[in-house]
mmCIF file with all atom_site columns, C-alpha atoms in Angstrom:
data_model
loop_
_atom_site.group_PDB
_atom_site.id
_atom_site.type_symbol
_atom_site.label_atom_id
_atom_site.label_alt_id
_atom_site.label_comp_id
_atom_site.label_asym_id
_atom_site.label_entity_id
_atom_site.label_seq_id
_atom_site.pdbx_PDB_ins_code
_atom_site.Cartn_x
_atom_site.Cartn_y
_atom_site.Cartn_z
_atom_site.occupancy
_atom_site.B_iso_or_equiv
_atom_site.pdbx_formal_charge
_atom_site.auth_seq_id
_atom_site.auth_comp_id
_atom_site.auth_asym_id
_atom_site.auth_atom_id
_atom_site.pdbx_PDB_model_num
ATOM 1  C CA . UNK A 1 1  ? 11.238  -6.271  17.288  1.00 90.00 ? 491 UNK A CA 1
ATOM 2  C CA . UNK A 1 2  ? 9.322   -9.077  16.360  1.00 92.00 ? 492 UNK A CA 1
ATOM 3  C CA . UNK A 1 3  ? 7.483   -8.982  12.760  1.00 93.00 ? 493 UNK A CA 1
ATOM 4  C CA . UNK A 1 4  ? 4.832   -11.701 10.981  1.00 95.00 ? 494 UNK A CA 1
ATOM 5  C CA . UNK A 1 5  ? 5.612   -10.945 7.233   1.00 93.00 ? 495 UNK A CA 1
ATOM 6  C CA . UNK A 1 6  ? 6.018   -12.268 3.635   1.00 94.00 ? 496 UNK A CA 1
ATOM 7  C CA . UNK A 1 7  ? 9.408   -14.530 2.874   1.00 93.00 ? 497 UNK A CA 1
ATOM 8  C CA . UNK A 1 8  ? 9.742   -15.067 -0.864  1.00 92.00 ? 498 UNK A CA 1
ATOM 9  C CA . UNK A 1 9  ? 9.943   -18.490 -2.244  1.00 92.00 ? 499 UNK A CA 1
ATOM 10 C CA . UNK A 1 10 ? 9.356   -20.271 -5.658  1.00 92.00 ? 500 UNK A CA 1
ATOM 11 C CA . UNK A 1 11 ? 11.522  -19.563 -8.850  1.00 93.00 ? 501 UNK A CA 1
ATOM 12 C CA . UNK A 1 12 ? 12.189  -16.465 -10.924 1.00 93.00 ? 502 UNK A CA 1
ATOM 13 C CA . UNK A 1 13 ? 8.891   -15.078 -12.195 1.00 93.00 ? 503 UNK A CA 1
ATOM 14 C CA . UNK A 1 14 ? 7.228   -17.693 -10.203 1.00 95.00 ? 504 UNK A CA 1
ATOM 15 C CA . UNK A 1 15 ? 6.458   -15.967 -6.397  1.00 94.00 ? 505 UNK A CA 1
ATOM 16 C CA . UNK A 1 16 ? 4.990   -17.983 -3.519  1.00 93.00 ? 506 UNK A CA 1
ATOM 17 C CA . UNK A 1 17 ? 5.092   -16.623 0.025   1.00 95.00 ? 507 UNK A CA 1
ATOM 18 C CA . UNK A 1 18 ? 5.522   -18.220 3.346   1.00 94.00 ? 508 UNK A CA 1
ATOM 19 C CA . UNK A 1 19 ? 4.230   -15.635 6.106   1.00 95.00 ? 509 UNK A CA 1
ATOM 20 C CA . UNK A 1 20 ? 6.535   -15.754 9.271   1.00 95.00 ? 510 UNK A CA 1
ATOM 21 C CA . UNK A 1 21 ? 7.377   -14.668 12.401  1.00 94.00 ? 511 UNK A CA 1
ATOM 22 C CA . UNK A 1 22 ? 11.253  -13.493 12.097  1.00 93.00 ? 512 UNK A CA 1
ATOM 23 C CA . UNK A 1 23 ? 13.178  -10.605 13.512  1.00 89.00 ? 513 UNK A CA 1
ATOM 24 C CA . UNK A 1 24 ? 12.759  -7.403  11.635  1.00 85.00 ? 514 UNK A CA 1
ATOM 25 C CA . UNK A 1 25 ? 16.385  -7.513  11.448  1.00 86.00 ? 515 UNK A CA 1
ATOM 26 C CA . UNK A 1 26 ? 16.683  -10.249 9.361   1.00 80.00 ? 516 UNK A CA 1
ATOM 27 C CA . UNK A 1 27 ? 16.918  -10.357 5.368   1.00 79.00 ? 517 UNK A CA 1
ATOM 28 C CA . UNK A 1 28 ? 13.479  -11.087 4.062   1.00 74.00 ? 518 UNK A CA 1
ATOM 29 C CA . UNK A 1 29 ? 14.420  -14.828 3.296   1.00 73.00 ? 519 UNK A CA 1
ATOM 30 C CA . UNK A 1 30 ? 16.729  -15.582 6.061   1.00 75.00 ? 520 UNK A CA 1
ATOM 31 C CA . UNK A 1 31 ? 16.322  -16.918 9.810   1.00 80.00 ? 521 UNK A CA 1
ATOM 32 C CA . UNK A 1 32 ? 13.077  -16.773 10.814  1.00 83.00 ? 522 UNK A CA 1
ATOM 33 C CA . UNK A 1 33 ? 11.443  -18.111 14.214  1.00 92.00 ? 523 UNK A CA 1
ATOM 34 C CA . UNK A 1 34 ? 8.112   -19.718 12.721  1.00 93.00 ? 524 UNK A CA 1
ATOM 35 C CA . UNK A 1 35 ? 6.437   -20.467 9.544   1.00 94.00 ? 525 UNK A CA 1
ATOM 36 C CA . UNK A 1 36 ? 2.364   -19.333 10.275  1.00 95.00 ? 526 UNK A CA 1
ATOM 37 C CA . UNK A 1 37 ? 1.101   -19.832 6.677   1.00 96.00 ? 527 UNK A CA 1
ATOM 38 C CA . UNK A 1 38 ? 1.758   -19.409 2.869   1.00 96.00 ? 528 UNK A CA 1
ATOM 39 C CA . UNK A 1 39 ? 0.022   -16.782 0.143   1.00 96.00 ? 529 UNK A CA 1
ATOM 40 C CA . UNK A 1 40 ? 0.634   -18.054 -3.557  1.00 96.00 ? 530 UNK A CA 1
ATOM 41 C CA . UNK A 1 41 ? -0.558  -15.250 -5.465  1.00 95.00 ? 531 UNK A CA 1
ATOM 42 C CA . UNK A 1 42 ? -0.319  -17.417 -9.179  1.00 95.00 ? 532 UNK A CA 1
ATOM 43 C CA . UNK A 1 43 ? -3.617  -19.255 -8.430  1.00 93.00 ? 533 UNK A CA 1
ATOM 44 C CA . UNK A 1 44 ? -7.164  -17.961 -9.164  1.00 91.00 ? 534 UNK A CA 1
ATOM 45 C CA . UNK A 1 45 ? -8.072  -17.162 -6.796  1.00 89.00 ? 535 UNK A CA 1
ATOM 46 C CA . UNK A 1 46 ? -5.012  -16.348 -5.017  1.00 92.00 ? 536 UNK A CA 1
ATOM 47 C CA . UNK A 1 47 ? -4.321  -19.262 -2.408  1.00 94.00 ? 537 UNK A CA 1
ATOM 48 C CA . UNK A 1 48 ? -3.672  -18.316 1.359   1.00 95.00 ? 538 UNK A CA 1
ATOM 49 C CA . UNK A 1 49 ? -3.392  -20.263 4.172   1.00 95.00 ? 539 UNK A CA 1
ATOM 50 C CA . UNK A 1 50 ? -2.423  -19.343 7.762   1.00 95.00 ? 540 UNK A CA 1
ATOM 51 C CA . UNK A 1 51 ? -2.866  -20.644 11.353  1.00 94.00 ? 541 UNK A CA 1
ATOM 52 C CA . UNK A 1 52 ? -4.615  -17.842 13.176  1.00 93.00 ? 542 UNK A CA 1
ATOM 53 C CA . UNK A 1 53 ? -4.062  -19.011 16.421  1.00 95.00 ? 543 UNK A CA 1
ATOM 54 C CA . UNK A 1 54 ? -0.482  -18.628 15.834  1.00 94.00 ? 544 UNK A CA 1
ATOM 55 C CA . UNK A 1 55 ? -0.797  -15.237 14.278  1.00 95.00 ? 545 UNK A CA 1
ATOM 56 C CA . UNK A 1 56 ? -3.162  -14.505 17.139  1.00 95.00 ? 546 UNK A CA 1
ATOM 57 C CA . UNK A 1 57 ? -0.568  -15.750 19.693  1.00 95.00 ? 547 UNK A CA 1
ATOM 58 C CA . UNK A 1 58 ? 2.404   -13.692 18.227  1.00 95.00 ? 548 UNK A CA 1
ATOM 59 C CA . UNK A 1 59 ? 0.502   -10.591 18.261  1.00 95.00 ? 549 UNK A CA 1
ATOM 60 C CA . UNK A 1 60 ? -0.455  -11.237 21.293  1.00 95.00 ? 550 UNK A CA 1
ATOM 61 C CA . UNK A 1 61 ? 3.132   -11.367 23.066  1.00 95.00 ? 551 UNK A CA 1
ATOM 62 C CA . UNK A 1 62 ? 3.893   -8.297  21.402  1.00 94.00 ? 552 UNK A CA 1
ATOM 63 C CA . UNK A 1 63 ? 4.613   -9.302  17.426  1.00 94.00 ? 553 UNK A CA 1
ATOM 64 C CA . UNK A 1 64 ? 3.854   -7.068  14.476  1.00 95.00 ? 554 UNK A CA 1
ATOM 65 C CA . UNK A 1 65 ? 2.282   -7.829  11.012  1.00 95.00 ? 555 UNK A CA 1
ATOM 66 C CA . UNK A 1 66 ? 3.242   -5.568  8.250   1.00 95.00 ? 556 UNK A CA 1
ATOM 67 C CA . UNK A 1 67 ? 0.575   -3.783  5.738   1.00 96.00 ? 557 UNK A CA 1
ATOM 68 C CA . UNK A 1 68 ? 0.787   -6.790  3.397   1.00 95.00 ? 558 UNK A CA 1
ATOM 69 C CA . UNK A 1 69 ? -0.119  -9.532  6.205   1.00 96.00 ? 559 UNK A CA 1
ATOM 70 C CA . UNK A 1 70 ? -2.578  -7.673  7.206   1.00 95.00 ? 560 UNK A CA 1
ATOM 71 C CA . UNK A 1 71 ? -4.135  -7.700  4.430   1.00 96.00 ? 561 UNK A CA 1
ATOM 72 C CA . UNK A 1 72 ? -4.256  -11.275 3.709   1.00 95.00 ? 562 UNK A CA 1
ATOM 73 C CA . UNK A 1 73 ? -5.338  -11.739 7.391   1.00 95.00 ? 563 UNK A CA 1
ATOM 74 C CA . UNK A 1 74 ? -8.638  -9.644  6.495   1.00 95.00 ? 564 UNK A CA 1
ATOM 75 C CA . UNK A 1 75 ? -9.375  -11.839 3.245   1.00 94.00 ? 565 UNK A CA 1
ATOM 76 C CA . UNK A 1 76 ? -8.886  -14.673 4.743   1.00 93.00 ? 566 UNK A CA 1
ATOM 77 C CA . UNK A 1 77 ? -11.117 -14.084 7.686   1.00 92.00 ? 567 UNK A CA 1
ATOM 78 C CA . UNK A 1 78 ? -13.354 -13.052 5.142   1.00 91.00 ? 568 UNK A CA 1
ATOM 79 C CA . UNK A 1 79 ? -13.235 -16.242 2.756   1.00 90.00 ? 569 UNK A CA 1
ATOM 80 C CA . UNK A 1 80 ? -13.664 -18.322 5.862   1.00 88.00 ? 570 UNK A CA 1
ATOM 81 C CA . UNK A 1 81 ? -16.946 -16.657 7.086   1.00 87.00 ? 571 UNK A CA 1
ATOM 82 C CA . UNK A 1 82 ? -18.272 -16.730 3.668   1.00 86.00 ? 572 UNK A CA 1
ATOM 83 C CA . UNK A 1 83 ? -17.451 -20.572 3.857   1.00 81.00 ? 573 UNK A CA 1
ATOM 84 C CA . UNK A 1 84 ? -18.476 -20.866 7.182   1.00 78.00 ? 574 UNK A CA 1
ATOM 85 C CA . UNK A 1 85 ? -22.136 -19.452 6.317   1.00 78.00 ? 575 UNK A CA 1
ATOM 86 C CA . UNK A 1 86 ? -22.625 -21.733 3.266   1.00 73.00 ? 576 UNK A CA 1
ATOM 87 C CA . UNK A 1 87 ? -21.044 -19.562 0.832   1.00 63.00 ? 577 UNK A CA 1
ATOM 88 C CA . UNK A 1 88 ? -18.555 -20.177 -2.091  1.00 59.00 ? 578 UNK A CA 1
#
């Protein structure tokens, strides 16, 4: 099965995340198929980035996001309307 989730990078006590589309067989940090976006949760306010129209695509052929991606999917929609309107 195909899953879009969080692959640790950065140094020790130091976190940054790529989100990608990998195997849910995998190791978390190992092998994956594409890089979709990043989440460094150090900033203020926490920086994410991700390509929606890949995310869209890969759940569209069947791909699945776990809790945490979808969360970061839903605030950034969010942050993006808000800019969108005229907002922050």
């Amino acid at each position: 099965m195909v899953k879009i989730r969080l692959a640790r990078f950065g140094r020790k006590k130091r976190p940054f995340y790529r989100i990608v589309v990998t195997d849910s067989r995998k190791r978390r940090d190992s092998g994956f198929i594409e890089v979709v976006g990043y989440y460094n949760p150090l900033t203020n306010p926490k920086t994410i980035e991700m390509d929606l129209k890949r995310v869209n695509y890969w759940l569209g052929v069947g791909a699945q996001m776990t809790d945490r991606v979808s969360k970061l999917k839903k605030i950034y929609e969010e942050r993006k309307a808000t800019v969108a309107e005229g907002g922050e």
